[in-house]
Amino acid sequence: MSDSLNALIQKVTQQLAVIYHDVALDMTHQALAERLVNEMRIGETDTPPAPYSNHWSEQDVIMITYGDSLIKAGEKPLNTLRDFADNYLQDHVNCIHILPFFPYSSDDGFSVIDYSSVNESLGDWQDIQAIAQDKKLMSDLVINHCSSRSLWFENFVKGEGQGHDYFFTANPHDDLSQVVRPRTSPLLRRTETANGEQYVWCTFSHDQVDLDFRNPEVLSQFIKIIRQYLDNGVRIFRLDAVAFLWKVAGTKSINLPQTHEVVRLLRTLIEHAKSDAVIITETNIPNTQNLTYFGNANEAHCIYNFSLPPLLINTLITGNCLYLKRWLMSMPPAQDGTTYFNFIASHDGVGLRPAEGLLSDPEIGELINTMKSFGGAISWRTSESGEQKAYEMNISLFDALQGTTNGPDKWGMQRFICAHAIMLALEGIPGIYIHSLLGTRNDYEKLKNTHHNRAINRHRWDYPTLEEKLADQDNPHAKVLNQMLTLIDIRTNQKAFHPNATQFTLHLGLSLFGFWRQSLDRRQSVFCVTNVTDQPVELPISELNLVITESWLDLISGLEISDLTKAIELQPYQTVWLSNQK
């Protein structure tokens, strides 16, 4: 055995000892480590990953989509998606996150029946591979729970076969008062099994039954699943709802030390199998808790910037950037080998837990009421004290930004593009929901048919109809796509927008939100400033302290800054990216 392989086994052994320190196993930690390394097929010739390596650049932009967000009669949706990418995304967007593309029973894919198969209504593994040949592919690893209709759970009910011991059960008399829930449904599902009545832990819904990672067979199965995804071209893993993975009665059962160690273990195995593979943790929790998933640059490569969507929307509907600026100032620079995953819209709603402690309850209440007035819905959770609290706002981003707290206005398009101009320039990798690229509005019909709040922002486009709209340059959807791709193209050509480039917050009052980016080689500086109000605002150039010996221009408009002593007037929701390099 090579020294590097032996070192890997010893590292995994130590990680397993932390995870299972109070769990009796029928094998040693080292024997389990050797098994997992073998299941991941890490061999003597695999090169250990270089520490603190950034596997990304300013050219990385991820589009988030369902496999069937675009539908064309007689064609597999994954082929339609690939056609859209070929015809419209081309070199603008180099990564695609396909939301769960497996057979499922509920939650639009997040209740997985079979992890090893592609949902036949979408296509097959060859279609996934074809997309992975042209774009970096991001996939969900729905690791906390699976479907109650899965073979595993059927075997649990029967009390025999693979899966019979894969699920977490509890006693209704256990102390579960502290458990953090993202839903209002009962935590435990009463289930009749061959072994008698059992109560299965369900963090989300009773169709999404939680897996029991105290059983190393569950971990082993997921290592095999990860290996299969790697073989089929997946290079970015989104660990769905991973914060809830380890449970202990009498605790909050969220963010437990064993959960963090499992993330570290998965990173170790994944990056030894494919040195450029990346883990992103999906932890929709308060900001300070979310940041812990970086670890010491040894857990997630990327974490979702969950506080960005509610704070940015709040800024643009109030015309006041105070809270967004405070938050940005408090965010630590990501170490090399880690970065933020920035997004402002997704298949889920706009989470409110990440705004807790950043916005006051009355301010969150005003935000909620404004979104409701714009046609949005609100989803609720049960808090630790048993009260009902707003968990997320369900609304398309285009509709969320159609106006201010005073109501709808004429600035909706500008406000929407402005939000993305801010997001695209921030430290981190930008992720853009397909419905943001297309300016899709609230889908009230789907909401009515499904009775699921999140359906409002999960529209399915008839692809030929969409093509007609995109061919008409005066159509709002075509205007949105063209403006978005233009901004993306500017971003991907600026070294100062590398995900790990330096970032400092600017202090320009409450109407102007700004920050400074500097490239890793320190040659390029970009001052990113946005008027977040519906009135013109003057930007005093002198307050930016631009170096007088350099030439400055706005990358977005092309305006050259010839006099550094004068102010320039920013129109409502206008953004400038002032750079010393073209």
Coordinates of C-alpha atoms in Angstrom, one line a residue:
M1 CA 0.0 0.0 0.0
S2 CA 1.3 3.4 -0.9
D3 CA 2.1 6.0 1.8
S4 CA -0.6 8.3 0.4
L5 CA -3.3 5.6 0.5
N6 CA -2.3 4.5 3.9
A7 CA -2.4 8.1 5.1
L8 CA -5.9 8.5 3.6
I9 CA -7.1 5.3 5.5
Q10 CA -5.7 6.6 8.7
K11 CA -7.4 10.0 8.2
V12 CA -10.8 8.4 7.5
T13 CA -10.3 6.1 10.5
Q14 CA -9.9 9.1 12.7
Q15 CA -13.0 10.8 11.2
L16 CA -15.0 7.6 11.8
A17 CA -13.9 7.5 15.4
V18 CA -15.3 11.0 15.9
I19 CA -18.6 10.1 14.2
Y20 CA -19.2 6.8 15.9
H21 CA -17.5 7.5 19.3
D22 CA -20.7 6.6 21.2
V23 CA -22.0 4.0 18.7
A24 CA -21.2 0.3 19.1
L25 CA -20.1 -1.1 15.7
D26 CA -19.6 -4.7 14.6
M27 CA -16.2 -3.8 13.0
T28 CA -13.3 -1.6 13.8
H29 CA -13.1 2.0 12.6
Q30 CA -10.1 1.1 10.4
A31 CA -11.9 -1.8 8.8
L32 CA -14.8 0.5 8.0
A33 CA -12.4 3.1 6.7
E34 CA -10.8 0.5 4.4
R35 CA -14.3 -0.5 3.2
L36 CA -15.3 3.1 2.4
V37 CA -12.1 3.8 0.5
N38 CA -12.6 0.7 -1.5
E39 CA -16.2 1.5 -2.2
M40 CA -15.1 4.9 -3.5
R41 CA -12.5 3.1 -5.6
I42 CA -9.6 5.3 -4.5
G43 CA -6.5 3.5 -5.6
E44 CA -2.7 3.7 -5.4
T45 CA -2.5 5.9 -8.4
D46 CA -5.1 8.5 -7.3
T47 CA -3.4 11.8 -6.5
P48 CA -4.2 13.3 -3.1
P49 CA -5.8 16.8 -3.5
A50 CA -3.6 19.8 -3.1
P51 CA -4.7 21.6 0.1
Y52 CA -6.4 25.0 -0.1
S53 CA -7.0 24.8 -3.8
N54 CA -9.6 27.0 -5.5
H55 CA -11.5 24.9 -8.0
W56 CA -13.3 27.9 -9.5
S57 CA -12.7 31.2 -11.1
E58 CA -14.5 34.4 -12.2
Q59 CA -15.7 32.4 -15.2
D60 CA -17.9 30.1 -13.1
V61 CA -21.6 30.9 -13.2
I62 CA -24.2 28.2 -12.3
M63 CA -27.7 28.0 -13.6
I64 CA -30.2 26.2 -11.3
T65 CA -33.0 24.3 -12.9
Y66 CA -35.3 21.3 -12.7
G67 CA -34.7 18.7 -15.3
D68 CA -38.2 19.5 -16.7
S69 CA -38.4 23.3 -16.4
L70 CA -38.5 23.2 -20.2
I71 CA -41.0 20.9 -21.9
K72 CA -41.2 20.0 -25.6
A73 CA -43.7 17.5 -26.9
G74 CA -42.2 14.2 -28.0
E75 CA -38.7 15.0 -26.5
K76 CA -37.0 14.0 -23.3
P77 CA -36.8 17.1 -21.0
L78 CA -33.1 16.6 -20.4
N79 CA -32.6 16.8 -24.1
T80 CA -34.7 20.0 -24.2
L81 CA -32.6 21.4 -21.4
R82 CA -29.4 20.6 -23.3
D83 CA -30.8 22.3 -26.4
F84 CA -31.6 25.4 -24.3
A85 CA -28.0 25.4 -23.0
D86 CA -26.6 25.0 -26.5
N87 CA -28.7 27.7 -28.0
Y88 CA -28.9 30.3 -25.3
L89 CA -26.3 29.7 -22.6
Q90 CA -23.4 28.8 -24.9
D91 CA -20.3 30.2 -23.3
H92 CA -22.2 32.6 -20.9
V93 CA -22.9 30.0 -18.3
N94 CA -20.5 27.1 -17.7
C95 CA -22.2 25.2 -14.9
I96 CA -25.7 23.6 -14.6
H97 CA -27.3 22.5 -11.3
I98 CA -30.0 20.0 -12.2
L99 CA -32.3 19.6 -9.2
P100 CA -33.1 16.0 -8.2
F101 CA -33.5 14.0 -11.4
F102 CA -34.3 10.7 -9.7
P103 CA -37.6 8.8 -9.3
Y104 CA -39.5 10.5 -6.5
S105 CA -42.8 10.6 -4.7
S106 CA -43.2 14.2 -3.5
D107 CA -41.6 17.6 -3.0
D108 CA -40.7 18.0 -6.7
G109 CA -37.8 15.5 -6.4
F110 CA -36.6 15.8 -2.8
S111 CA -38.3 12.6 -1.7
V112 CA -36.1 10.2 -3.6
I113 CA -37.4 6.7 -4.3
D114 CA -34.3 5.4 -6.1
Y115 CA -30.9 7.2 -5.9
S116 CA -29.3 5.0 -8.6
S117 CA -31.7 5.8 -11.4
V118 CA -32.7 8.8 -13.5
N119 CA -36.4 9.6 -13.6
E120 CA -37.5 8.0 -16.9
S121 CA -39.9 10.9 -17.5
L122 CA -36.8 13.1 -17.8
G123 CA -34.3 10.8 -19.6
D124 CA -31.5 8.5 -18.6
W125 CA -27.9 8.5 -17.4
Q126 CA -26.7 9.0 -21.0
D127 CA -28.6 12.3 -21.1
I128 CA -27.0 13.4 -17.8
Q129 CA -23.6 12.5 -19.2
A130 CA -24.2 14.5 -22.3
I131 CA -24.9 17.6 -20.3
A132 CA -21.8 16.9 -18.2
Q133 CA -19.7 16.8 -21.3
D134 CA -20.5 20.5 -22.1
K135 CA -21.0 22.0 -18.6
K136 CA -19.8 21.4 -15.1
L137 CA -22.6 19.4 -13.5
M138 CA -24.0 20.0 -10.1
S139 CA -26.3 17.4 -8.5
D140 CA -28.2 17.1 -5.3
L141 CA -27.3 14.5 -2.7
V142 CA -30.5 14.1 -0.8
I143 CA -28.8 12.7 2.2
N144 CA -31.0 13.4 5.2
H145 CA -34.1 11.5 4.1
C146 CA -35.6 9.4 1.3
S147 CA -39.1 8.5 0.2
S148 CA -41.5 6.4 2.2
R149 CA -42.2 4.6 -1.1
S150 CA -38.6 3.6 -1.5
L151 CA -37.6 -0.1 -1.5
W152 CA -35.5 0.7 1.6
F153 CA -38.6 1.9 3.5
E154 CA -40.7 -1.0 2.2
N155 CA -38.1 -3.3 3.7
F156 CA -38.1 -1.4 6.9
V157 CA -41.9 -2.1 7.2
K158 CA -41.3 -5.7 6.4
G159 CA -38.4 -6.0 8.8
E160 CA -36.1 -7.6 6.3
G161 CA -33.8 -6.9 3.4
Q162 CA -31.7 -3.9 2.5
G163 CA -33.0 -0.9 4.3
H164 CA -34.8 -2.7 7.2
D165 CA -32.5 -0.9 9.6
Y166 CA -31.8 2.3 7.7
F167 CA -34.3 4.7 9.4
F168 CA -34.2 6.8 12.5
T169 CA -36.9 6.0 15.0
A170 CA -37.7 7.5 18.4
N171 CA -40.0 7.0 21.3
P172 CA -42.9 9.5 21.6
H173 CA -42.0 9.8 25.2
D174 CA -38.5 11.0 24.4
D175 CA -37.6 14.6 25.1
L176 CA -38.1 16.1 21.6
S177 CA -39.1 19.6 22.8
Q178 CA -35.8 21.2 21.6
V179 CA -35.8 19.7 18.1
V180 CA -35.5 22.4 15.4
R181 CA -38.1 22.0 12.6
P182 CA -38.6 23.6 9.3
R183 CA -42.2 22.4 9.1
T184 CA -45.4 22.3 11.1
S185 CA -46.2 18.6 10.6
P186 CA -45.7 16.2 13.5
L187 CA -42.1 15.1 13.9
L188 CA -42.8 11.4 14.3
R189 CA -44.7 9.1 11.9
R190 CA -46.4 6.2 13.5
T191 CA -45.7 3.1 11.3
E192 CA -46.9 -0.5 11.7
T193 CA -44.0 -2.8 10.9
A194 CA -43.3 -6.5 11.1
N195 CA -41.4 -5.7 14.3
G196 CA -44.4 -3.9 15.8
E197 CA -45.4 -0.2 16.0
Q198 CA -42.5 2.2 15.4
Y199 CA -42.3 6.0 15.2
V200 CA -40.1 7.2 12.3
W201 CA -38.4 10.6 12.5
C202 CA -39.6 12.9 9.7
T203 CA -37.8 16.3 9.7
F204 CA -39.8 17.5 6.7
S205 CA -42.9 15.5 5.8
H206 CA -44.2 12.1 6.5
D207 CA -43.3 11.0 3.0
Q208 CA -39.7 12.0 3.7
V209 CA -38.4 9.6 6.2
D210 CA -35.1 10.3 7.9
L211 CA -32.2 8.0 7.5
D212 CA -30.2 6.8 10.5
F213 CA -26.5 7.4 10.0
R214 CA -25.7 5.7 13.3
N215 CA -25.9 2.6 11.1
P216 CA -22.6 2.6 9.1
E217 CA -24.5 0.7 6.3
V218 CA -26.3 3.9 5.5
L219 CA -23.0 5.8 5.2
S220 CA -21.7 2.9 3.0
Q221 CA -24.7 3.2 0.7
F222 CA -24.2 6.9 0.2
I223 CA -20.5 6.4 -0.6
K224 CA -21.6 4.0 -3.4
I225 CA -24.1 6.6 -4.6
I226 CA -21.5 9.3 -4.7
R227 CA -19.2 7.1 -6.6
Q228 CA -21.9 6.5 -9.2
Y229 CA -22.6 10.2 -9.6
L230 CA -18.9 10.9 -10.1
D231 CA -18.8 8.2 -12.8
N232 CA -21.7 9.9 -14.6
G233 CA -20.1 13.4 -14.6
V234 CA -21.2 15.1 -11.4
R235 CA -18.5 17.4 -10.1
I236 CA -20.4 19.6 -7.6
F237 CA -22.4 17.9 -4.8
R238 CA -25.2 19.9 -3.1
L239 CA -25.7 18.2 0.3
D240 CA -29.4 18.8 0.8
A241 CA -30.7 19.5 4.3
V242 CA -27.4 18.1 5.7
A243 CA -27.7 20.2 9.0
F244 CA -30.4 17.7 10.2
L245 CA -28.4 14.6 9.5
W246 CA -27.5 13.4 13.0
K247 CA -30.2 13.2 15.7
V248 CA -30.0 12.9 19.4
A249 CA -33.1 13.0 21.6
G250 CA -32.9 15.8 24.2
T251 CA -31.0 18.1 21.8
K252 CA -31.9 20.5 18.9
S253 CA -30.8 17.7 16.5
I254 CA -29.3 20.2 14.1
N255 CA -25.7 21.1 13.5
L256 CA -24.5 18.4 15.8
P257 CA -20.7 17.6 15.9
Q258 CA -21.3 14.3 14.2
T259 CA -23.0 16.0 11.3
H260 CA -20.0 18.3 10.8
E261 CA -17.6 15.3 10.9
V262 CA -19.7 13.5 8.3
V263 CA -19.3 16.5 6.0
R264 CA -15.6 16.4 6.6
L265 CA -15.5 12.7 5.9
L266 CA -17.5 13.1 2.6
R267 CA -15.1 15.8 1.5
T268 CA -12.1 13.7 2.2
L269 CA -13.4 10.8 0.2
I270 CA -14.8 12.8 -2.7
E271 CA -11.7 15.0 -3.3
H272 CA -9.4 11.9 -3.1
A273 CA -11.6 10.2 -5.8
K274 CA -11.8 13.4 -8.0
S275 CA -9.5 16.2 -6.9
D276 CA -11.6 18.9 -8.6
A277 CA -14.9 17.8 -7.2
V278 CA -16.7 20.2 -4.9
I279 CA -19.1 20.0 -1.9
I280 CA -21.7 22.7 -1.3
T281 CA -23.8 22.5 1.9
E282 CA -27.4 23.5 1.8
T283 CA -28.0 24.7 5.4
N284 CA -30.9 27.1 5.5
I285 CA -30.2 28.3 9.0
P286 CA -29.2 31.5 10.8
N287 CA -26.1 33.1 9.4
T288 CA -23.7 32.4 12.2
Q289 CA -24.6 28.7 12.2
N290 CA -24.3 28.5 8.4
L291 CA -20.7 29.8 8.5
T292 CA -19.6 26.9 10.7
Y293 CA -19.9 24.6 7.7
F294 CA -16.7 26.0 6.3
G295 CA -15.0 24.3 9.2
N296 CA -11.3 25.1 9.0
A297 CA -11.4 25.0 5.2
N298 CA -11.9 21.2 5.7
E299 CA -15.7 20.9 5.5
A300 CA -17.8 22.3 2.7
H301 CA -15.9 23.9 -0.2
C302 CA -18.8 26.3 -0.6
I303 CA -21.7 27.3 1.6
Y304 CA -25.0 28.9 0.5
N305 CA -25.2 32.6 1.3
F306 CA -28.7 32.2 2.6
S307 CA -28.9 35.6 4.2
L308 CA -28.4 37.4 0.8
P309 CA -31.9 36.9 -0.7
P310 CA -34.0 38.3 2.1
L311 CA -31.6 41.1 2.9
L312 CA -31.2 42.1 -0.8
I313 CA -34.9 42.0 -1.4
N314 CA -35.5 44.0 1.8
T315 CA -32.9 46.6 0.6
L316 CA -34.6 47.1 -2.8
I317 CA -38.1 47.4 -1.5
T318 CA -37.2 49.8 1.3
G319 CA -34.6 51.9 -0.5
N320 CA -32.3 51.4 2.5
C321 CA -29.1 49.3 2.4
L322 CA -28.3 49.5 6.2
Y323 CA -28.9 45.9 7.0
L324 CA -27.3 44.5 3.8
K325 CA -24.3 46.7 4.4
R326 CA -24.0 45.6 8.1
W327 CA -24.2 41.9 7.0
L328 CA -21.6 42.3 4.3
M329 CA -19.2 43.9 6.7
S330 CA -19.6 41.0 9.1
M331 CA -19.0 38.3 6.6
P332 CA -15.5 36.8 6.9
P333 CA -13.4 36.4 3.8
A334 CA -13.5 32.8 2.6
Q335 CA -10.2 31.0 3.0
D336 CA -8.5 29.6 -0.1
G337 CA -10.1 26.3 -0.9
T338 CA -13.5 27.7 0.1
T339 CA -15.9 30.3 -1.1
Y340 CA -19.5 31.4 -0.9
F341 CA -22.3 30.3 -3.2
N342 CA -24.4 33.4 -3.9
F343 CA -28.0 33.2 -5.1
I344 CA -31.1 35.4 -4.7
A345 CA -33.7 33.0 -6.2
S346 CA -34.1 29.3 -6.3
H347 CA -36.6 26.4 -6.5
D348 CA -37.4 27.0 -2.8
G349 CA -38.8 30.2 -1.3
V350 CA -36.9 33.1 0.2
G351 CA -35.8 31.7 3.6
L352 CA -36.5 33.9 6.6
R353 CA -34.4 32.0 9.2
P354 CA -31.2 33.4 7.8
A355 CA -32.6 36.9 8.3
E356 CA -33.2 36.2 12.0
G357 CA -30.9 38.5 14.1
L358 CA -30.2 40.6 11.1
L359 CA -33.7 42.1 10.6
S360 CA -36.0 42.9 13.5
D361 CA -39.4 41.1 13.8
P362 CA -41.3 44.3 12.7
E363 CA -39.0 44.6 9.7
I364 CA -39.5 40.9 8.8
G365 CA -43.2 41.5 9.2
E366 CA -43.1 44.4 6.7
L367 CA -41.1 42.3 4.3
I368 CA -43.7 39.5 4.5
N369 CA -46.6 41.8 4.1
T370 CA -45.1 43.4 1.0
M371 CA -44.4 40.0 -0.6
K372 CA -48.0 39.0 0.1
S373 CA -49.2 42.2 -1.5
F374 CA -47.2 41.2 -4.6
G375 CA -49.0 37.8 -4.8
G376 CA -46.6 35.7 -2.8
A377 CA -47.4 33.0 -0.3
I378 CA -45.9 32.3 3.2
S379 CA -44.8 29.0 4.5
W380 CA -44.7 28.3 8.3
R381 CA -42.7 26.3 10.8
T382 CA -43.1 25.4 14.4
S383 CA -40.5 27.2 16.6
E384 CA -38.7 25.7 19.6
S385 CA -41.3 27.3 21.8
G386 CA -44.2 25.8 19.8
E387 CA -45.3 29.0 18.1
Q388 CA -45.9 29.3 14.4
K389 CA -43.3 31.4 12.7
A390 CA -42.8 32.4 9.0
Y391 CA -40.2 30.1 7.5
E392 CA -40.0 31.3 3.9
M393 CA -41.7 33.6 1.4
N394 CA -42.8 31.9 -1.8
I395 CA -42.8 34.2 -4.8
S396 CA -40.9 34.6 -8.1
L397 CA -38.1 37.0 -7.8
F398 CA -39.4 39.1 -10.7
D399 CA -42.7 39.6 -8.8
A400 CA -40.9 40.1 -5.5
L401 CA -39.2 43.2 -7.0
Q402 CA -42.1 44.7 -8.9
G403 CA -42.3 47.6 -6.4
T404 CA -41.5 48.9 -3.0
T405 CA -43.2 48.9 0.4
N406 CA -45.4 51.6 -1.1
G407 CA -46.7 49.2 -3.8
P408 CA -45.9 48.3 -7.4
D409 CA -44.3 50.9 -9.7
K410 CA -42.6 51.3 -13.1
W411 CA -39.1 50.3 -11.9
G412 CA -39.7 46.5 -11.7
M413 CA -37.4 45.5 -14.6
Q414 CA -34.6 47.9 -13.4
R415 CA -34.9 46.7 -9.8
F416 CA -34.7 43.0 -10.9
I417 CA -31.6 43.5 -13.1
C418 CA -30.1 45.6 -10.3
A419 CA -30.4 42.8 -7.8
H420 CA -28.4 40.5 -10.1
A421 CA -25.8 43.2 -10.8
I422 CA -25.2 43.3 -7.0
M423 CA -25.1 39.5 -6.7
L424 CA -22.9 38.9 -9.7
A425 CA -20.2 41.2 -8.3
L426 CA -20.1 39.8 -4.7
E427 CA -17.3 37.5 -3.4
G428 CA -18.3 34.0 -4.3
I429 CA -19.8 31.9 -7.1
P430 CA -23.1 33.2 -8.5
G431 CA -26.0 30.8 -9.0
I432 CA -28.9 32.0 -11.1
Y433 CA -32.3 30.2 -11.2
I434 CA -33.5 29.5 -14.7
H435 CA -36.7 31.5 -14.0
S436 CA -34.6 34.5 -13.1
L437 CA -32.8 34.2 -16.4
L438 CA -36.1 34.2 -18.1
G439 CA -38.0 36.7 -16.0
T440 CA -40.7 34.1 -15.2
R441 CA -43.7 35.4 -13.1
N442 CA -45.7 33.8 -10.3
D443 CA -47.4 30.5 -11.5
Y444 CA -50.8 30.8 -9.8
E445 CA -52.2 27.9 -11.8
K446 CA -49.6 25.5 -10.6
L447 CA -50.0 26.8 -7.0
K448 CA -53.8 26.2 -7.3
N449 CA -53.4 22.7 -8.7
T450 CA -50.8 21.5 -6.3
H451 CA -51.7 23.4 -3.1
H452 CA -47.9 23.6 -2.4
N453 CA -46.6 27.2 -1.9
R454 CA -43.3 26.5 -3.5
A455 CA -45.1 25.6 -6.8
I456 CA -45.6 29.3 -7.4
N457 CA -41.9 29.6 -8.4
R458 CA -41.6 26.2 -10.2
H459 CA -43.1 27.0 -13.6
R460 CA -42.7 24.6 -16.5
W461 CA -42.2 26.4 -19.8
D462 CA -43.5 25.0 -23.1
Y463 CA -40.2 25.3 -24.9
P464 CA -41.6 26.2 -28.4
T465 CA -43.6 29.0 -26.7
L466 CA -40.6 30.2 -24.9
E467 CA -38.5 30.2 -28.1
E468 CA -41.1 32.4 -29.7
K469 CA -40.9 34.9 -26.8
L470 CA -37.1 34.9 -26.8
A471 CA -37.0 35.5 -30.6
D472 CA -39.0 38.8 -30.1
Q473 CA -36.5 41.3 -28.8
D474 CA -39.3 43.5 -27.4
N475 CA -40.7 40.7 -25.3
P476 CA -40.0 41.1 -21.5
H477 CA -38.6 37.6 -21.3
A478 CA -36.1 38.3 -24.1
K479 CA -35.2 41.6 -22.5
V480 CA -34.4 39.9 -19.2
L481 CA -32.3 37.1 -20.8
N482 CA -30.3 39.6 -22.9
Q483 CA -29.6 41.9 -20.0
M484 CA -28.7 39.0 -17.7
L485 CA -26.3 37.4 -20.2
T486 CA -24.7 40.8 -20.9
L487 CA -24.0 41.3 -17.2
I488 CA -22.7 37.7 -16.9
D489 CA -20.3 38.2 -19.8
I490 CA -18.9 41.4 -18.2
R491 CA -18.5 39.6 -14.9
T492 CA -16.7 36.5 -16.3
N493 CA -14.0 38.7 -17.9
Q494 CA -13.0 40.5 -14.7
K495 CA -10.3 39.0 -12.6
A496 CA -11.4 41.2 -9.7
F497 CA -14.6 39.1 -9.7
H498 CA -12.7 35.9 -8.8
P499 CA -14.7 34.2 -6.1
N500 CA -11.8 34.7 -3.7
A501 CA -10.8 38.2 -4.8
T502 CA -10.5 40.8 -2.0
Q503 CA -13.8 42.6 -1.0
F504 CA -14.3 45.6 1.2
T505 CA -17.6 47.3 2.0
L506 CA -17.9 51.0 1.1
H507 CA -19.7 53.6 3.2
L508 CA -21.7 55.8 0.9
G509 CA -24.9 56.4 3.0
L510 CA -28.1 54.4 3.0
S511 CA -29.2 55.0 -0.6
L512 CA -26.0 53.8 -2.3
F513 CA -24.8 50.2 -1.6
G514 CA -21.2 49.7 -2.6
F515 CA -18.2 47.4 -2.2
W516 CA -14.7 47.2 -3.7
R517 CA -13.2 44.1 -5.3
Q518 CA -9.5 43.6 -6.1
S519 CA -8.0 40.8 -8.2
L520 CA -5.8 38.3 -6.6
D521 CA -2.8 39.7 -8.4
R522 CA -3.8 43.2 -7.2
R523 CA -3.8 44.6 -10.8
Q524 CA -7.5 45.2 -11.2
S525 CA -9.8 47.1 -8.9
V526 CA -13.6 47.4 -9.4
F527 CA -15.8 49.7 -7.3
C528 CA -19.3 48.3 -7.4
V529 CA -22.0 50.9 -6.5
T530 CA -25.8 50.7 -6.8
N531 CA -28.5 53.2 -6.2
V532 CA -31.0 51.1 -4.3
T533 CA -33.8 53.7 -4.4
D534 CA -36.5 54.8 -6.9
Q535 CA -35.0 58.4 -7.1
P536 CA -31.8 59.6 -8.8
V537 CA -28.8 59.8 -6.4
E538 CA -25.4 61.4 -6.9
L539 CA -22.3 59.3 -6.4
P540 CA -19.4 61.5 -5.3
I541 CA -16.5 60.0 -7.1
S542 CA -14.0 61.7 -4.8
E543 CA -15.2 59.5 -1.9
L544 CA -14.1 56.4 -3.7
N545 CA -10.4 57.5 -3.6
L546 CA -9.8 56.3 -7.1
V547 CA -6.1 56.3 -8.0
I548 CA -5.5 59.5 -10.0
T549 CA -2.8 58.0 -12.2
E550 CA -5.1 55.3 -13.6
S551 CA -8.0 55.5 -16.1
W552 CA -11.4 54.5 -14.9
L553 CA -14.6 53.4 -16.6
D554 CA -17.9 51.9 -15.9
L555 CA -17.8 48.3 -17.2
I556 CA -21.6 48.2 -17.6
S557 CA -22.3 51.5 -19.5
G558 CA -18.9 52.1 -20.9
L559 CA -18.8 55.6 -19.4
E560 CA -15.2 56.9 -18.9
I561 CA -14.6 58.8 -15.7
S562 CA -12.5 61.7 -16.8
D563 CA -12.8 64.0 -13.8
L564 CA -12.3 62.3 -10.4
T565 CA -13.5 65.4 -8.5
K566 CA -17.0 65.4 -9.9
A567 CA -20.1 63.4 -9.0
I568 CA -22.1 61.2 -11.3
E569 CA -25.8 60.8 -11.1
L570 CA -27.1 57.2 -10.7
Q571 CA -30.6 56.7 -12.0
P572 CA -33.0 54.6 -9.9
Y573 CA -31.6 51.1 -9.4
Q574 CA -28.5 51.8 -11.6
T575 CA -25.3 49.9 -10.9
V576 CA -21.8 50.9 -11.9
W577 CA -18.8 48.7 -11.9
L578 CA -15.9 51.3 -12.0
S579 CA -12.7 49.5 -13.1
N580 CA -9.2 50.6 -13.7
Q581 CA -8.9 47.9 -16.5
K582 CA -11.2 47.3 -19.5

